Amino acid sequence: MIFPIEDLKKQDTPCYYYDLQLLRRTLTSLNAEIAGWPYYVHYAVKANANPVLLNEIRQAGLGVDCVSGWEVQRVVENGFSPEKIVFAGVGKTDKEINYTLDNDIFCFNVESLPELEVIDQLAAQKGKVAKVAIRINPNIDAHTHKYITTGLNENKFGITLDMLDGVINRALELKNVSLEGIHFHIGSQLTDMSPYKMLCDTINELLTNLESKGVMLKIVNVGGGLGIDYDNPDEHEVPDFAGFFSIFKTGLQLRQGQQLHFELGRSIVAQCGALITRVTFVKEAKVKKFAIVDAGMSDLIRPALYQAHHKIQNLTGDDNVTCHYDVVGPICESSDCFGEDELLPKVTRGDLLAIRSAGAYGEIMASRYNCRPFANVFVKQ
Ligand code: LLP
């Protein structure tokens, strides 16, 4: 990632900075890995819905994965073609379903039997047939933070394997839904690829099983979750897409004409974004030195919510003198802390710090806590 320091110095902080060249390199690398395969990537909009980023992603030819009617609206307004939109979520309201039906999207990822019945009824009222994929909860442990594990029996997502036959039979009976496929998403920030291997085994078995009952599906959607390197963002600025897709290329036995869909969010946008923050005060306390910055948990909640650590850099400090700091925000909560005992070039009031890998689940998860305004945004073309 390139930091245009002089431009950044002129910005109001806190500020989300995006390096579009890095996003483009990431998208090029991703597209190279799927070329020639019946693979379709839907960018998971929940990671970052900034229109400038969406525009790049659309131009690179990707589809989108939405989890609310408002996300669907955002991407429709951004020019994404409805045939490239999938819509998941355990609690789709009638309003959201109706809006999405009106836009004739590619597929609903359906998470429960009552939802399937409601989509059928609402589609019938419009004289439409909604394309659906059944989200299956495969009970596979993604070995990630418990708040972002989604594929275990105790999670609220999807339909458990023992209930699948009943739901598939019902989908085949209903007149206003068309069963197109099956959908999975086992968790986020996966750095160990073995859960994906297990997922391939589960899917192979399932497809054979369904085929023996005469059910042929056009779509298999394996969701997202590919993790990124938060500790070394410069060494791994583009994620290992080759390694990720090779799991599916070798492990999954797609049938003739079957399409494999992915919903990657973090791996596409995380590394091209950084939260730039100014040091307000350096406070020397009894046992600690605090670098108090003008960004807080309202701007980037990941450290407070998931105990996540983002690499912190002093962009304007002198590399020859270093010191340890707790880097904390101004918000009245002790969890408003970006890093403890961070070794940084000596920090002085006014220095600019970069909190790295903040392109995913940063800006979009911001809140107005303490009546703070949303952070500024600066994009480098
Ligand atoms: N598909 C579905 C159905 C999902 O629920 C998610 C993420 C994705 C795709 C994209 O996953 P990704 O490729 O970005 O890992 N706020 C948390 C992450 C929550 C992920 C929720 N679902 C964080 O900051 O780590």
mmCIF file of C-alpha atoms and ligand atoms in Angstrom:
data_model
loop_
_atom_site.group_PDB
_atom_site.id
_atom_site.type_symbol
_atom_site.label_atom_id
_atom_site.label_comp_id
_atom_site.label_asym_id
_atom_site.label_seq_id
_atom_site.Cartn_x
_atom_site.Cartn_y
_atom_site.Cartn_z
ATOM 1 C CA MET A 1 0.000 0.000 0.000
ATOM 2 C CA ILE A 2 1.289 3.429 -0.923
ATOM 3 C CA PHE A 3 0.764 6.280 1.531
ATOM 4 C CA PRO A 4 0.649 9.728 -0.149
ATOM 5 C CA ILE A 5 1.850 11.382 3.062
ATOM 6 C CA GLU A 6 1.608 15.004 1.913
ATOM 7 C CA ASP A 7 -1.995 14.472 0.724
ATOM 8 C CA LEU A 8 -2.861 12.650 3.917
ATOM 9 C CA LYS A 9 -1.444 15.483 6.038
ATOM 10 C CA LYS A 10 -4.014 17.812 4.462
ATOM 11 C CA GLN A 11 -6.947 15.524 5.321
ATOM 12 C CA ASP A 12 -9.303 15.882 8.231
ATOM 13 C CA THR A 13 -8.791 12.910 10.482
ATOM 14 C CA PRO A 14 -9.881 10.261 11.280
ATOM 15 C CA CYS A 15 -9.930 9.319 7.630
ATOM 16 C CA TYR A 16 -10.447 6.068 5.751
ATOM 17 C CA TYR A 17 -7.781 5.975 3.067
ATOM 18 C CA TYR A 18 -8.200 3.607 0.090
ATOM 19 C CA ASP A 19 -5.478 2.706 -2.401
ATOM 20 C CA LEU A 20 -7.380 1.846 -5.593
ATOM 21 C CA GLN A 21 -4.272 0.547 -7.360
ATOM 22 C CA LEU A 22 -3.977 -2.131 -4.701
ATOM 23 C CA LEU A 23 -7.667 -2.992 -5.049
ATOM 24 C CA ARG A 24 -7.173 -3.333 -8.807
ATOM 25 C CA ARG A 25 -4.153 -5.623 -8.345
ATOM 26 C CA THR A 26 -6.235 -7.742 -5.975
ATOM 27 C CA LEU A 27 -9.116 -8.005 -8.435
ATOM 28 C CA THR A 28 -6.759 -8.861 -11.307
ATOM 29 C CA SER A 29 -5.185 -11.645 -9.268
ATOM 30 C CA LEU A 30 -8.595 -13.020 -8.280
ATOM 31 C CA ASN A 31 -9.909 -12.952 -11.861
ATOM 32 C CA ALA A 32 -6.774 -14.722 -13.117
ATOM 33 C CA GLU A 33 -7.453 -17.646 -10.771
ATOM 34 C CA ILE A 34 -11.039 -18.214 -11.900
ATOM 35 C CA ALA A 35 -10.502 -17.654 -15.639
ATOM 36 C CA GLY A 36 -11.535 -20.717 -17.626
ATOM 37 C CA TRP A 37 -13.472 -22.265 -14.742
ATOM 38 C CA PRO A 38 -17.263 -22.145 -14.261
ATOM 39 C CA TYR A 39 -16.616 -20.013 -11.191
ATOM 40 C CA TYR A 40 -18.465 -16.802 -10.248
ATOM 41 C CA VAL A 41 -17.391 -14.476 -7.465
ATOM 42 C CA HIS A 42 -19.958 -12.303 -5.710
ATOM 43 C CA TYR A 43 -18.300 -9.590 -3.658
ATOM 44 C CA ALA A 44 -19.803 -9.578 -0.131
ATOM 45 C CA VAL A 45 -21.001 -5.973 0.114
ATOM 46 C CA LYS A 46 -21.205 -6.174 3.903
ATOM 47 C CA ALA A 47 -17.407 -5.822 4.006
ATOM 48 C CA ASN A 48 -17.451 -2.334 2.478
ATOM 49 C CA ALA A 49 -20.182 -0.589 0.494
ATOM 50 C CA ASN A 50 -18.220 2.545 -0.393
ATOM 51 C CA PRO A 51 -19.460 3.468 -3.910
ATOM 52 C CA VAL A 52 -15.929 4.106 -5.214
ATOM 53 C CA LEU A 53 -14.855 0.589 -4.284
ATOM 54 C CA LEU A 54 -18.110 -0.910 -5.567
ATOM 55 C CA ASN A 55 -17.514 0.799 -8.880
ATOM 56 C CA GLU A 56 -14.075 -0.853 -9.259
ATOM 57 C CA ILE A 57 -15.464 -4.213 -8.268
ATOM 58 C CA ARG A 58 -18.314 -3.944 -10.774
ATOM 59 C CA GLN A 59 -15.897 -2.951 -13.527
ATOM 60 C CA ALA A 60 -13.797 -6.022 -12.745
ATOM 61 C CA GLY A 61 -16.881 -8.100 -13.600
ATOM 62 C CA LEU A 62 -17.718 -9.460 -10.156
ATOM 63 C CA GLY A 63 -21.247 -10.012 -8.892
ATOM 64 C CA VAL A 64 -22.432 -9.107 -5.392
ATOM 65 C CA ASP A 65 -23.656 -10.866 -2.276
ATOM 66 C CA CYS A 66 -26.132 -8.803 -0.246
ATOM 67 C CA VAL A 67 -27.577 -9.401 3.208
ATOM 68 C CA SER A 68 -30.222 -6.684 3.366
ATOM 69 C CA GLY A 69 -32.657 -4.959 1.058
ATOM 70 C CA TRP A 70 -30.634 -1.779 1.561
ATOM 71 C CA GLU A 71 -27.495 -3.479 0.293
ATOM 72 C CA VAL A 72 -29.473 -4.648 -2.735
ATOM 73 C CA GLN A 73 -30.615 -1.052 -3.261
ATOM 74 C CA ARG A 74 -27.027 0.242 -2.904
ATOM 75 C CA VAL A 75 -25.672 -2.121 -5.561
ATOM 76 C CA VAL A 76 -28.600 -1.615 -7.937
ATOM 77 C CA GLU A 77 -27.969 2.128 -7.684
ATOM 78 C CA ASN A 78 -24.287 1.467 -8.312
ATOM 79 C CA GLY A 79 -25.157 -0.233 -11.606
ATOM 80 C CA PHE A 80 -24.678 -3.913 -10.757
ATOM 81 C CA SER A 81 -26.786 -6.071 -13.002
ATOM 82 C CA PRO A 82 -29.590 -7.845 -11.068
ATOM 83 C CA GLU A 83 -28.505 -11.209 -12.559
ATOM 84 C CA LYS A 84 -25.298 -10.883 -10.553
ATOM 85 C CA ILE A 85 -26.960 -10.275 -7.173
ATOM 86 C CA VAL A 86 -27.472 -12.951 -4.523
ATOM 87 C CA PHE A 87 -29.396 -12.149 -1.346
ATOM 88 C CA ALA A 88 -28.774 -14.032 1.930
ATOM 89 C CA GLY A 89 -29.760 -13.388 5.555
ATOM 90 C CA VAL A 90 -31.763 -15.161 8.263
ATOM 91 C CA GLY A 91 -34.300 -12.372 8.748
ATOM 92 C CA LYS A 92 -35.367 -10.980 5.393
ATOM 93 C CA THR A 93 -38.496 -8.867 5.942
ATOM 94 C CA ASP A 94 -41.430 -8.826 3.492
ATOM 95 C CA LYS A 95 -40.405 -5.319 2.461
ATOM 96 C CA GLU A 96 -36.897 -6.475 1.605
ATOM 97 C CA ILE A 97 -38.135 -9.588 -0.208
ATOM 98 C CA ASN A 98 -40.644 -7.547 -2.233
ATOM 99 C CA TYR A 99 -38.025 -4.982 -3.220
ATOM 100 C CA THR A 100 -35.654 -7.759 -4.267
ATOM 101 C CA LEU A 101 -38.377 -9.599 -6.225
ATOM 102 C CA ASP A 102 -39.149 -6.367 -8.072
ATOM 103 C CA ASN A 103 -35.511 -6.228 -9.123
ATOM 104 C CA ASP A 104 -35.426 -9.834 -10.443
ATOM 105 C CA ILE A 105 -32.153 -10.773 -8.765
ATOM 106 C CA PHE A 106 -30.128 -13.902 -9.561
ATOM 107 C CA CYS A 107 -30.896 -15.893 -6.420
ATOM 108 C CA PHE A 108 -32.218 -15.793 -2.855
ATOM 109 C CA ASN A 109 -30.106 -17.777 -0.406
ATOM 110 C CA VAL A 110 -32.888 -19.155 1.777
ATOM 111 C CA GLU A 111 -32.114 -19.849 5.422
ATOM 112 C CA SER A 112 -35.294 -21.488 6.796
ATOM 113 C CA LEU A 113 -38.556 -23.209 5.854
ATOM 114 C CA PRO A 114 -40.776 -20.266 6.918
ATOM 115 C CA GLU A 115 -38.664 -17.957 4.751
ATOM 116 C CA LEU A 116 -39.097 -20.289 1.765
ATOM 117 C CA GLU A 117 -42.899 -20.253 2.207
ATOM 118 C CA VAL A 118 -42.979 -16.437 2.473
ATOM 119 C CA ILE A 119 -40.826 -15.942 -0.631
ATOM 120 C CA ASP A 120 -43.183 -18.286 -2.506
ATOM 121 C CA GLN A 121 -46.288 -16.351 -1.344
ATOM 122 C CA LEU A 122 -44.826 -12.922 -2.114
ATOM 123 C CA ALA A 123 -43.583 -14.085 -5.536
ATOM 124 C CA ALA A 124 -47.053 -15.531 -6.277
ATOM 125 C CA GLN A 125 -48.645 -12.139 -5.523
ATOM 126 C CA LYS A 126 -46.404 -10.642 -8.173
ATOM 127 C CA GLY A 127 -46.883 -13.480 -10.654
ATOM 128 C CA LYS A 128 -43.169 -14.256 -10.435
ATOM 129 C CA VAL A 129 -41.006 -17.298 -9.792
ATOM 130 C CA ALA A 130 -38.132 -16.575 -7.373
ATOM 131 C CA LYS A 131 -34.880 -18.420 -7.885
ATOM 132 C CA VAL A 132 -33.636 -19.872 -4.618
ATOM 133 C CA ALA A 133 -30.659 -21.726 -3.188
ATOM 134 C CA ILE A 134 -30.998 -23.455 0.164
ATOM 135 C CA ARG A 135 -28.399 -22.341 2.697
ATOM 136 C CA ILE A 136 -27.088 -25.422 4.440
ATOM 137 C CA ASN A 137 -25.380 -25.410 7.796
ATOM 138 C CA PRO A 138 -22.813 -28.219 7.352
ATOM 139 C CA ASN A 139 -21.667 -28.300 11.002
ATOM 140 C CA ILE A 140 -18.038 -27.630 10.075
ATOM 141 C CA ASP A 141 -15.822 -25.779 12.542
ATOM 142 C CA ALA A 142 -14.073 -22.886 10.774
ATOM 143 C CA HIS A 143 -11.620 -22.406 13.708
ATOM 144 C CA THR A 144 -12.073 -18.652 13.728
ATOM 145 C CA HIS A 145 -13.410 -16.149 16.281
ATOM 146 C CA LYS A 146 -16.722 -17.389 17.694
ATOM 147 C CA TYR A 147 -18.576 -14.244 16.573
ATOM 148 C CA ILE A 148 -17.644 -14.962 12.943
ATOM 149 C CA THR A 149 -18.133 -18.736 12.930
ATOM 150 C CA THR A 150 -21.347 -19.476 11.082
ATOM 151 C CA GLY A 151 -21.399 -23.129 10.037
ATOM 152 C CA LEU A 152 -21.964 -24.947 13.319
ATOM 153 C CA ASN A 153 -25.231 -26.502 14.504
ATOM 154 C CA GLU A 154 -25.519 -23.913 17.283
ATOM 155 C CA ASN A 155 -25.308 -20.995 14.824
ATOM 156 C CA LYS A 156 -28.501 -19.317 13.605
ATOM 157 C CA PHE A 157 -27.599 -19.634 9.929
ATOM 158 C CA GLY A 158 -28.912 -22.070 7.334
ATOM 159 C CA ILE A 159 -30.692 -25.397 7.495
ATOM 160 C CA THR A 160 -29.097 -28.340 9.270
ATOM 161 C CA LEU A 161 -28.294 -31.434 7.213
ATOM 162 C CA ASP A 162 -30.954 -33.575 8.916
ATOM 163 C CA MET A 163 -33.702 -31.127 7.873
ATOM 164 C CA LEU A 164 -32.476 -30.687 4.323
ATOM 165 C CA ASP A 165 -34.581 -33.342 2.565
ATOM 166 C CA GLY A 166 -37.820 -31.851 3.902
ATOM 167 C CA VAL A 167 -36.886 -28.346 2.784
ATOM 168 C CA ILE A 168 -35.774 -29.497 -0.669
ATOM 169 C CA ASN A 169 -39.004 -31.457 -1.148
ATOM 170 C CA ARG A 170 -41.040 -28.426 -0.159
ATOM 171 C CA ALA A 171 -39.043 -26.182 -2.530
ATOM 172 C CA LEU A 172 -39.760 -28.613 -5.371
ATOM 173 C CA GLU A 173 -43.496 -28.579 -4.533
ATOM 174 C CA LEU A 174 -43.914 -24.808 -4.363
ATOM 175 C CA LYS A 175 -44.978 -23.170 -7.620
ATOM 176 C CA ASN A 176 -43.433 -19.725 -7.207
ATOM 177 C CA VAL A 177 -39.914 -20.700 -6.248
ATOM 178 C CA SER A 178 -37.423 -22.458 -8.467
ATOM 179 C CA LEU A 179 -34.761 -24.499 -6.676
ATOM 180 C CA GLU A 180 -31.472 -23.566 -8.316
ATOM 181 C CA GLY A 181 -28.875 -24.646 -5.834
ATOM 182 C CA ILE A 182 -27.327 -25.036 -2.431
ATOM 183 C CA HIS A 183 -25.417 -22.447 -0.457
ATOM 184 C CA PHE A 184 -22.874 -22.554 2.379
ATOM 185 C CA HIS A 185 -20.800 -20.086 4.352
ATOM 186 C CA ILE A 186 -18.833 -21.573 7.224
ATOM 187 C CA GLY A 187 -17.180 -18.500 8.700
ATOM 188 C CA SER A 188 -14.917 -15.553 8.145
ATOM 189 C CA GLN A 189 -11.166 -14.853 8.429
ATOM 190 C CA LEU A 190 -10.187 -18.484 7.747
ATOM 191 C CA THR A 191 -6.428 -18.836 7.485
ATOM 192 C CA ASP A 192 -6.367 -22.631 7.675
ATOM 193 C CA MET A 193 -7.820 -24.105 4.480
ATOM 194 C CA SER A 194 -8.737 -27.513 5.934
ATOM 195 C CA PRO A 195 -12.357 -26.530 6.785
ATOM 196 C CA TYR A 196 -12.833 -25.788 3.061
ATOM 197 C CA LYS A 197 -11.522 -29.270 2.220
ATOM 198 C CA MET A 198 -14.080 -30.721 4.612
ATOM 199 C CA LEU A 199 -16.742 -28.573 2.992
ATOM 200 C CA CYS A 200 -15.834 -30.003 -0.442
ATOM 201 C CA ASP A 201 -16.202 -33.554 0.923
ATOM 202 C CA THR A 202 -19.601 -32.711 2.416
ATOM 203 C CA ILE A 203 -20.774 -31.156 -0.861
ATOM 204 C CA ASN A 204 -19.570 -34.096 -2.993
ATOM 205 C CA GLU A 205 -21.496 -36.495 -0.791
ATOM 206 C CA LEU A 206 -24.569 -34.289 -0.833
ATOM 207 C CA LEU A 207 -24.594 -33.907 -4.612
ATOM 208 C CA THR A 208 -24.379 -37.682 -5.073
ATOM 209 C CA ASN A 209 -27.187 -38.125 -2.598
ATOM 210 C CA LEU A 210 -29.421 -35.553 -4.277
ATOM 211 C CA GLU A 211 -28.678 -36.971 -7.717
ATOM 212 C CA SER A 212 -29.790 -40.409 -6.575
ATOM 213 C CA LYS A 213 -33.130 -38.782 -5.733
ATOM 214 C CA GLY A 214 -33.290 -37.153 -9.156
ATOM 215 C CA VAL A 215 -32.433 -33.645 -7.917
ATOM 216 C CA MET A 216 -29.950 -31.885 -10.224
ATOM 217 C CA LEU A 217 -28.795 -28.425 -9.188
ATOM 218 C CA LYS A 218 -27.330 -25.648 -11.310
ATOM 219 C CA ILE A 219 -25.635 -23.733 -8.509
ATOM 220 C CA VAL A 220 -23.266 -24.610 -5.726
ATOM 221 C CA ASN A 221 -22.352 -21.576 -3.627
ATOM 222 C CA VAL A 222 -19.583 -22.013 -1.063
ATOM 223 C CA GLY A 223 -19.761 -18.514 0.456
ATOM 224 C CA GLY A 224 -16.700 -16.548 1.475
ATOM 225 C CA GLY A 225 -14.371 -16.388 4.444
ATOM 226 C CA LEU A 226 -10.848 -16.393 3.002
ATOM 227 C CA GLY A 227 -8.681 -14.712 5.624
ATOM 228 C CA ILE A 228 -5.993 -12.071 5.233
ATOM 229 C CA ASP A 229 -2.680 -11.382 6.970
ATOM 230 C CA TYR A 230 -3.368 -8.666 9.556
ATOM 231 C CA ASP A 231 0.169 -8.871 10.959
ATOM 232 C CA ASN A 232 2.061 -8.455 7.675
ATOM 233 C CA PRO A 233 -0.149 -6.468 5.315
ATOM 234 C CA ASP A 234 2.778 -5.438 3.089
ATOM 235 C CA GLU A 235 4.208 -8.951 2.709
ATOM 236 C CA HIS A 236 0.744 -10.303 1.803
ATOM 237 C CA GLU A 237 -1.038 -7.360 0.262
ATOM 238 C CA VAL A 238 -2.878 -9.671 -2.170
ATOM 239 C CA PRO A 239 -4.325 -12.810 -0.532
ATOM 240 C CA ASP A 240 -3.420 -16.296 -1.695
ATOM 241 C CA PHE A 241 -6.303 -16.695 -4.143
ATOM 242 C CA ALA A 242 -4.421 -19.459 -5.997
ATOM 243 C CA GLY A 243 -4.256 -21.576 -2.834
ATOM 244 C CA PHE A 244 -7.894 -20.890 -1.989
ATOM 245 C CA PHE A 245 -9.375 -21.729 -5.396
ATOM 246 C CA SER A 246 -7.129 -24.788 -5.815
ATOM 247 C CA ILE A 247 -8.938 -26.404 -2.860
ATOM 248 C CA PHE A 248 -12.151 -26.308 -4.882
ATOM 249 C CA LYS A 249 -10.513 -27.050 -8.234
ATOM 250 C CA THR A 250 -9.109 -30.293 -6.847
ATOM 251 C CA GLY A 251 -11.613 -31.117 -4.102
ATOM 252 C CA LEU A 252 -15.036 -30.504 -5.590
ATOM 253 C CA GLN A 253 -16.601 -32.718 -8.220
ATOM 254 C CA LEU A 254 -18.867 -30.331 -10.101
ATOM 255 C CA ARG A 255 -21.349 -31.975 -12.457
ATOM 256 C CA GLN A 256 -21.759 -31.079 -16.134
ATOM 257 C CA GLY A 257 -23.161 -27.542 -16.458
ATOM 258 C CA GLN A 258 -22.916 -26.840 -12.731
ATOM 259 C CA GLN A 259 -21.640 -23.438 -11.603
ATOM 260 C CA LEU A 260 -19.562 -22.771 -8.504
ATOM 261 C CA HIS A 261 -20.239 -19.453 -6.775
ATOM 262 C CA PHE A 262 -18.180 -17.678 -4.100
ATOM 263 C CA GLU A 263 -18.950 -14.753 -1.809
ATOM 264 C CA LEU A 264 -15.639 -13.177 -0.881
ATOM 265 C CA GLY A 265 -15.623 -9.948 1.107
ATOM 266 C CA ARG A 266 -12.637 -9.333 3.366
ATOM 267 C CA SER A 267 -10.020 -10.858 1.052
ATOM 268 C CA ILE A 268 -10.985 -8.412 -1.715
ATOM 269 C CA VAL A 269 -11.027 -5.111 0.177
ATOM 270 C CA ALA A 270 -9.238 -5.415 3.529
ATOM 271 C CA GLN A 271 -5.676 -4.587 2.501
ATOM 272 C CA CYS A 272 -6.488 -1.608 0.254
ATOM 273 C CA GLY A 273 -7.857 0.385 3.200
ATOM 274 C CA ALA A 274 -6.232 2.021 6.230
ATOM 275 C CA LEU A 275 -7.673 4.188 8.958
ATOM 276 C CA ILE A 276 -5.529 7.309 9.211
ATOM 277 C CA THR A 277 -5.604 8.995 12.589
ATOM 278 C CA ARG A 278 -3.818 11.960 14.217
ATOM 279 C CA VAL A 279 -2.227 11.838 17.623
ATOM 280 C CA THR A 280 -4.034 14.250 19.913
ATOM 281 C CA PHE A 281 -1.898 13.760 23.017
ATOM 282 C CA VAL A 282 0.937 11.611 24.255
ATOM 283 C CA LYS A 283 0.164 10.862 27.871
ATOM 284 C CA GLU A 284 2.740 9.421 30.227
ATOM 285 C CA ALA A 285 0.961 7.490 32.963
ATOM 286 C CA LYS A 286 2.445 5.538 35.861
ATOM 287 C CA VAL A 287 3.043 2.252 34.028
ATOM 288 C CA LYS A 288 2.191 3.098 30.427
ATOM 289 C CA LYS A 289 2.647 5.608 27.693
ATOM 290 C CA PHE A 290 -0.552 6.318 25.805
ATOM 291 C CA ALA A 291 -0.751 7.614 22.273
ATOM 292 C CA ILE A 292 -4.244 9.103 22.317
ATOM 293 C CA VAL A 293 -5.531 9.340 18.753
ATOM 294 C CA ASP A 294 -8.554 10.989 17.147
ATOM 295 C CA ALA A 295 -10.014 7.713 15.776
ATOM 296 C CA GLY A 296 -12.011 5.544 18.108
ATOM 297 C CA MET A 297 -14.022 2.354 18.295
ATOM 298 C CA SER A 298 -16.856 4.245 16.595
ATOM 299 C CA ASP A 299 -14.683 4.374 13.461
ATOM 300 C CA LEU A 300 -13.188 0.873 13.651
ATOM 301 C CA ILE A 301 -14.895 -1.498 16.057
ATOM 302 C CA ARG A 302 -13.030 -4.716 15.209
ATOM 303 C CA PRO A 303 -10.428 -4.509 18.040
ATOM 304 C CA ALA A 304 -13.127 -3.814 20.653
ATOM 305 C CA LEU A 305 -15.622 -6.367 19.310
ATOM 306 C CA TYR A 306 -13.440 -9.305 18.256
ATOM 307 C CA GLN A 307 -10.161 -8.550 20.061
ATOM 308 C CA ALA A 308 -8.761 -8.132 16.545
ATOM 309 C CA HIS A 309 -5.336 -6.614 16.047
ATOM 310 C CA HIS A 310 -4.569 -4.346 13.107
ATOM 311 C CA LYS A 311 -0.968 -3.382 12.454
ATOM 312 C CA ILE A 312 -0.258 0.216 13.479
ATOM 313 C CA GLN A 313 2.354 2.421 11.804
ATOM 314 C CA ASN A 314 3.587 5.905 12.601
ATOM 315 C CA LEU A 315 3.696 7.535 9.168
ATOM 316 C CA THR A 316 5.380 10.733 10.306
ATOM 317 C CA GLY A 317 7.669 9.581 13.130
ATOM 318 C CA ASP A 318 11.426 9.293 13.226
ATOM 319 C CA ASP A 319 12.399 5.638 12.645
ATOM 320 C CA ASN A 320 15.626 6.004 14.663
ATOM 321 C CA VAL A 321 13.918 6.441 18.036
ATOM 322 C CA THR A 322 11.273 3.930 19.058
ATOM 323 C CA CYS A 323 9.113 3.542 22.111
ATOM 324 C CA HIS A 324 6.201 1.418 23.389
ATOM 325 C CA TYR A 325 2.694 2.884 23.454
ATOM 326 C CA ASP A 326 -0.859 1.841 24.076
ATOM 327 C CA VAL A 327 -2.689 3.362 21.134
ATOM 328 C CA VAL A 328 -6.114 4.404 22.381
ATOM 329 C CA GLY A 329 -9.084 6.391 21.118
ATOM 330 C CA PRO A 330 -10.990 9.237 22.791
ATOM 331 C CA ILE A 331 -14.152 7.257 23.578
ATOM 332 C CA CYS A 332 -15.217 6.686 27.160
ATOM 333 C CA GLU A 333 -14.720 2.904 27.174
ATOM 334 C CA SER A 334 -11.608 0.956 28.077
ATOM 335 C CA SER A 335 -12.165 -1.292 25.057
ATOM 336 C CA ASP A 336 -11.499 1.766 22.872
ATOM 337 C CA CYS A 337 -7.946 0.593 22.323
ATOM 338 C CA PHE A 338 -6.262 -0.204 19.003
ATOM 339 C CA GLY A 339 -3.142 -1.812 20.401
ATOM 340 C CA GLU A 340 -1.245 -2.394 23.629
ATOM 341 C CA ASP A 341 2.517 -1.981 23.954
ATOM 342 C CA GLU A 342 2.928 -1.133 20.287
ATOM 343 C CA LEU A 343 6.554 -0.507 19.346
ATOM 344 C CA LEU A 344 6.450 2.636 17.203
ATOM 345 C CA PRO A 345 8.793 5.382 16.004
ATOM 346 C CA LYS A 346 8.611 8.013 18.767
ATOM 347 C CA VAL A 347 5.157 9.534 18.717
ATOM 348 C CA THR A 348 4.516 13.241 19.152
ATOM 349 C CA ARG A 349 1.336 15.308 19.079
ATOM 350 C CA GLY A 350 0.136 15.721 15.487
ATOM 351 C CA ASP A 351 1.777 12.556 14.111
ATOM 352 C CA LEU A 352 -0.250 10.561 11.610
ATOM 353 C CA LEU A 353 -0.754 6.882 12.398
ATOM 354 C CA ALA A 354 -2.087 4.284 9.953
ATOM 355 C CA ILE A 355 -4.221 1.451 11.279
ATOM 356 C CA ARG A 356 -3.772 -1.105 8.534
ATOM 357 C CA SER A 357 -6.018 -3.706 6.835
ATOM 358 C CA ALA A 358 -9.091 -1.630 7.622
ATOM 359 C CA GLY A 359 -10.720 -1.813 4.185
ATOM 360 C CA ALA A 360 -13.042 -4.632 5.275
ATOM 361 C CA TYR A 361 -15.551 -4.272 8.116
ATOM 362 C CA GLY A 362 -14.140 -0.852 9.005
ATOM 363 C CA GLU A 363 -15.986 2.104 7.500
ATOM 364 C CA ILE A 364 -19.180 0.058 7.094
ATOM 365 C CA MET A 365 -19.357 -0.932 10.779
ATOM 366 C CA ALA A 366 -18.851 2.625 12.040
ATOM 367 C CA SER A 367 -21.308 4.061 14.548
ATOM 368 C CA ARG A 368 -22.235 7.494 15.867
ATOM 369 C CA TYR A 369 -21.335 6.595 19.470
ATOM 370 C CA ASN A 370 -20.529 9.706 21.556
ATOM 371 C CA CYS A 371 -22.308 11.703 18.783
ATOM 372 C CA ARG A 372 -19.131 11.462 16.751
ATOM 373 C CA PRO A 373 -19.383 12.136 13.019
ATOM 374 C CA PHE A 374 -18.406 9.451 10.506
ATOM 375 C CA ALA A 375 -14.753 9.484 9.432
ATOM 376 C CA ASN A 376 -13.622 11.340 6.358
ATOM 377 C CA VAL A 377 -12.727 9.293 3.229
ATOM 378 C CA PHE A 378 -9.760 9.841 0.907
ATOM 379 C CA VAL A 379 -9.266 7.693 -2.189
ATOM 380 C CA LYS A 380 -6.063 7.498 -4.187
ATOM 381 C CA GLN A 381 -6.714 6.576 -7.827
HETATM 382 N N1 LLP B 1 -21.291 -14.819 2.692
HETATM 383 C C1 LLP B 1 -22.006 -14.806 3.825
HETATM 384 C C2 LLP B 1 -23.292 -15.511 3.865
HETATM 385 C C3 LLP B 1 -21.513 -14.144 4.960
HETATM 386 O O1 LLP B 1 -22.222 -14.150 6.081
HETATM 387 C C4 LLP B 1 -20.265 -13.484 4.905
HETATM 388 C C5 LLP B 1 -19.734 -12.774 6.059
HETATM 389 C C6 LLP B 1 -19.557 -13.503 3.676
HETATM 390 C C7 LLP B 1 -20.096 -14.193 2.600
HETATM 391 C C8 LLP B 1 -18.238 -12.810 3.489
HETATM 392 O O2 LLP B 1 -17.261 -13.296 4.329
HETATM 393 P P1 LLP B 1 -15.735 -12.797 4.163
HETATM 394 O O3 LLP B 1 -15.206 -13.286 2.818
HETATM 395 O O4 LLP B 1 -15.710 -11.317 4.235
HETATM 396 O O5 LLP B 1 -15.049 -13.425 5.305
HETATM 397 N N2 LLP B 1 -17.513 -8.201 10.889
HETATM 398 C C9 LLP B 1 -16.674 -9.383 10.957
HETATM 399 C C10 LLP B 1 -16.910 -10.324 9.809
HETATM 400 C C11 LLP B 1 -18.348 -10.764 9.679
HETATM 401 C C12 LLP B 1 -18.584 -11.655 8.495
HETATM 402 C C13 LLP B 1 -20.036 -11.895 8.300
HETATM 403 N N3 LLP B 1 -20.358 -12.682 7.168
HETATM 404 C C14 LLP B 1 -15.218 -8.943 11.060
HETATM 405 O O6 LLP B 1 -14.949 -7.747 11.096
HETATM 406 O O7 LLP B 1 -14.324 -9.775 11.139
#
